[in-house]
Amino acid sequence: TSSKFCLKVDERQIHKNLTGHSIRSILKKVQSPLLFRSVFSTFKAEIIRMVEFSISNARYTYVHDQKYPSENADMHHIVLRRSGSKYVFVYASALFVLACAIYLYFLEEKSTSLVYYSLLFDIILVKLLLRKPVNKESVVIMPAFGVQLETHYMSGKVIRCFVPIDKILKPVLLECVTPVTCYWTLSLIVRDESEMVLVFKNLRPPIKMLVHVWKALCAATDNKEETSTHTK
Amino acid sequence: MGANDDDPRKHRILMVSDFFYPNFGGVENHIYYLSQCLLNLGHKVVVATHAYGNRSGVRYMTGGLKVYYVPWRPFVMQNTFPTIYGLLPIIRTILIRERITVVHGHQAFSTFCHEALMHARTMGYKVVFTDHSLYGFADVGSIHMNKVLQFTLADVTQAICVSHTSKENTVLRSGLPPEKVFVIPNAVDTSMFTPAVDRPKRSEQIVIVVISRLVYRKGVDLLVEVIPEVCRIHPNVRFIVGGDGAKRVRLEEMREKHSLQDRVEMLGAVPHAQVRSVLIRGHIFLNSSLTEAFCIAILEAASCGLLTVSTRVGGVPEVLPDDMVVLAEPDPSDMVYAIKKAIYMLPKIDPQDMHNRMRELYDWNDVAKRTEIVYDRALKCSNQKLLERLSRYLCCGAWAGKLFCLVMIVGYLFWQLLELWQMILRRCRISLFRKTVMKRFWKIHNDINGVFWCTTEFCFAH
């Protein structure tokens, strides 16, 4: 009996999660030549075109819309992957506290103030842990013009911050040390200001994603230097 | 970085101490010079210390020495506030990020060092401890300090002391087996401390230099009695006293009382960079410490070509050859006699010759090579499980042993909780394998910054 290998790949997954690197690694593992050809033909468009480049993580997804130079903007997005488990955990614990308070009130004849206090505690807990959720943070690089930093919230609100290109001295990757941890951030050293501008203010993406954004920012600011020296 | 990854003989060392630049002192200089020489030998060195004022975060020093100034506030005498498990998350992060192989702690009187070593041991890293000072056994502070030291050293992989006297002291205080302790003396940067090109003539005036912190430990009370006596006996002797501290007032009083303003010059605090310029103004260096594990000050003086007069305490007799130092008991009359002997010996001293001998005797590169041997030995030690290690803590004392065991067990539990918490945060998933339908999650890369993977589902249906 001949074993038939059927290759079924979720089309949506290709656009969201697969990169050129992973396609290559998959192709390396495929043994049968027939299968290899079918895999290659399926991904041929992706391998050749690479319009959209993305890296995925358990928590963050980095997407790079490489529309430059056809459009005058280079966009990098860091999307926070929504996880239901955090909400489930917080609401479950709040419910548990309330249930305990009600049990104590009804069955053990304690005062009603206990129920009110537990309600108050629940509200504070929910407010603290499930604060303004950020959906996505973007960097829009417009060469020779400036850089726009956007924060998109779940409620649809967008906060934008524009930094003109001649105010940026240099984009830097820095290690930040807190009393409990150490993480990488991407910042812009800005002229005439003592504080640096954080590119990703709410999210903490890993260094592998930050490096791509940093390289794009460096390219944009270096180009600006070249054009400015030319005019001088 | 690439070469370091390939060569298994090269270590990645984390130096931990409360005492580092921008503070100046014996321990700080030791850590800095040792790190620089280890970097030259091809190892990677990272230093972790507490934040000094505004200086917080990651800084890079000469040669690529990375320093983590961890933002924990110091509370007394430059020591971090001791929260027993507070440093666990940040130390764990640094150890994993930098892929450390050996943790090297300095100075018994540093809470940061003790805590970091405890956490490193909990996580299974090899630990080396260097003790720089001698401590007593009798007063309350020393008793507590020694108990803490006993706890840290109960499970240390190797220990280093700066002199044989210091080794004896450490072994007695901590109950460590002497086979685990290595003796590696400090060294001096002889290129920085060179003799003067032209020195003041000996026939006119003999200058005696004293540079130290003016505190009780450094024997200022002895100085107060010695200086007037020497000035009375030898009319052509002058003193230069550099340094500041609580006992400076006593020296000023002595000056006033005996009208020695023209013969005793008080310089105040001397910055480390200017120590050499003060030393080369003199012919004799006087050290009157009441206790000293190893005196780097007399090394610096000898490197500048000065004859040294010192008290015979602690590790001082081990430091210099007999023709470069005159030793005396910590008694004023004995010290006056020693100074007289030194003045008599002065014509036979050649400063340049002394400097050359010091250059051969003491070198930081030599210290680094010997420390490397200690690291190699430490890494060859076997990995031990928690239960085996707990037995070592139990013999620390009747009540203390049980307390230490409890502390280590709780520390271990905290560490496991932290690991679990980090895994939940990163949403690590273990690979699944089912017989009927094969689904594989390919893990491309896993690093401390997050589990970084790409997932693809291939369904193979027969």
Short mmCIF file of C-alpha atoms in Angstrom, two decimals, chain A residues 39-153:
data_model
loop_
_atom_site.label_atom_id
_atom_site.label_comp_id
_atom_site.label_asym_id
_atom_site.label_seq_id
_atom_site.Cartn_x
_atom_site.Cartn_y
_atom_site.Cartn_z
CA VAL A 39 4.96 22.78 -0.34
CA PHE A 40 7.14 25.03 -2.45
CA SER A 41 4.34 25.84 -4.87
CA THR A 42 2.01 26.64 -1.98
CA PHE A 43 4.45 29.07 -0.43
CA LYS A 44 5.99 30.32 -3.64
CA ALA A 45 4.19 33.61 -3.46
CA GLU A 46 5.38 34.20 0.08
CA ILE A 47 8.95 33.22 -0.62
CA ILE A 48 9.23 35.52 -3.61
CA ARG A 49 7.17 38.45 -2.53
CA MET A 50 7.64 38.97 1.26
CA VAL A 51 5.53 42.03 1.37
CA GLU A 52 4.66 41.45 4.97
CA PHE A 53 7.28 40.28 7.46
CA SER A 54 6.26 39.15 10.88
CA ILE A 55 7.71 37.54 13.98
CA SER A 56 5.53 35.85 16.52
CA ASN A 57 5.81 35.29 20.21
CA ALA A 58 3.52 33.91 22.87
CA ARG A 59 2.54 37.46 23.85
CA TYR A 60 3.47 39.79 21.01
CA THR A 61 3.30 39.77 17.25
CA TYR A 62 5.54 42.05 15.25
CA VAL A 63 4.29 43.05 11.81
CA HIS A 64 6.21 45.15 9.33
CA ASP A 65 4.27 46.74 6.49
CA GLN A 66 6.98 47.21 3.95
CA LYS A 67 5.18 49.58 1.65
CA TYR A 68 8.15 51.94 1.26
CA PRO A 69 9.26 53.13 -1.31
CA SER A 70 5.94 52.70 -3.10
CA GLU A 71 4.14 54.54 -0.29
CA ASN A 72 5.82 57.19 1.79
CA ALA A 73 5.56 55.39 5.08
CA ASP A 74 7.26 52.45 6.74
CA MET A 75 5.05 50.97 9.43
CA HIS A 76 6.00 48.65 12.26
CA HIS A 77 3.35 47.26 14.57
CA ILE A 78 3.63 45.37 17.82
CA VAL A 79 0.31 43.65 18.54
CA LEU A 80 -0.48 42.29 21.96
CA ARG A 81 -2.00 38.85 21.77
CA ARG A 82 -5.19 38.83 23.74
CA SER A 83 -5.39 36.08 26.26
CA GLY A 84 -8.64 35.23 27.88
CA SER A 85 -6.93 33.46 30.75
CA LYS A 86 -6.04 36.70 32.56
CA TYR A 87 -9.70 37.85 32.56
CA VAL A 88 -10.90 34.40 33.63
CA PHE A 89 -8.43 34.37 36.51
CA VAL A 90 -9.29 37.85 37.78
CA TYR A 91 -13.06 37.42 37.56
CA ALA A 92 -12.89 33.95 39.07
CA SER A 93 -10.93 35.19 42.07
CA ALA A 94 -13.30 38.16 42.48
CA LEU A 95 -16.27 35.80 42.37
CA PHE A 96 -14.60 33.52 44.89
CA VAL A 97 -14.09 36.39 47.35
CA LEU A 98 -17.72 37.48 46.94
CA ALA A 99 -18.96 33.90 47.36
CA CYS A 100 -16.96 33.53 50.58
CA ALA A 101 -18.41 36.77 51.94
CA ILE A 102 -21.99 35.74 51.08
CA TYR A 103 -21.45 32.30 52.62
CA LEU A 104 -20.17 33.89 55.80
CA TYR A 105 -23.15 36.25 55.87
CA PHE A 106 -25.90 33.72 55.30
CA LEU A 107 -24.63 30.64 57.04
CA GLU A 108 -22.51 32.04 59.84
CA GLU A 109 -24.60 35.15 60.62
CA LYS A 110 -21.84 37.73 60.15
CA SER A 111 -22.72 41.35 59.37
CA THR A 112 -23.63 42.70 55.92
CA SER A 113 -20.66 45.08 56.01
CA LEU A 114 -18.48 42.07 55.18
CA VAL A 115 -20.34 41.64 51.88
CA TYR A 116 -19.93 45.33 51.10
CA TYR A 117 -16.22 45.26 51.90
CA SER A 118 -15.74 42.21 49.69
CA LEU A 119 -17.60 43.97 46.86
CA LEU A 120 -15.35 47.00 47.28
CA PHE A 121 -12.28 44.78 47.27
CA ASP A 122 -13.51 43.07 44.09
CA ILE A 123 -14.05 46.37 42.31
CA ILE A 124 -10.57 47.60 43.30
CA LEU A 125 -9.03 44.30 42.18
CA VAL A 126 -10.74 44.40 38.78
CA LYS A 127 -9.86 48.07 38.28
CA LEU A 128 -6.19 47.51 39.19
CA LEU A 129 -5.52 44.36 37.21
CA LEU A 130 -7.64 44.96 34.15
CA ARG A 131 -6.73 48.55 33.45
CA LYS A 132 -6.77 50.35 30.10
CA PRO A 133 -5.86 47.48 27.80
CA VAL A 134 -3.52 48.27 24.95
CA ASN A 135 -4.24 46.50 21.70
CA LYS A 136 -1.32 47.57 19.55
CA GLU A 137 1.57 50.02 19.38
CA SER A 138 2.83 51.29 16.04
CA VAL A 139 5.75 53.21 14.68
CA VAL A 140 5.19 55.01 11.38
CA ILE A 141 8.45 56.16 9.85
CA MET A 142 8.12 58.88 7.25
CA PRO A 143 11.63 59.42 5.90
CA ALA A 144 12.84 63.03 5.76
CA PHE A 145 9.73 64.08 7.68
CA GLY A 146 9.45 62.38 11.04
CA VAL A 147 8.39 59.43 13.14
CA GLN A 148 4.90 58.92 14.53
CA LEU A 149 4.39 56.77 17.61
CA GLU A 150 0.85 55.44 18.03
CA THR A 151 -0.85 53.57 20.86
CA HIS A 152 -4.12 51.80 19.99
CA TYR A 153 -6.39 50.84 22.88
#
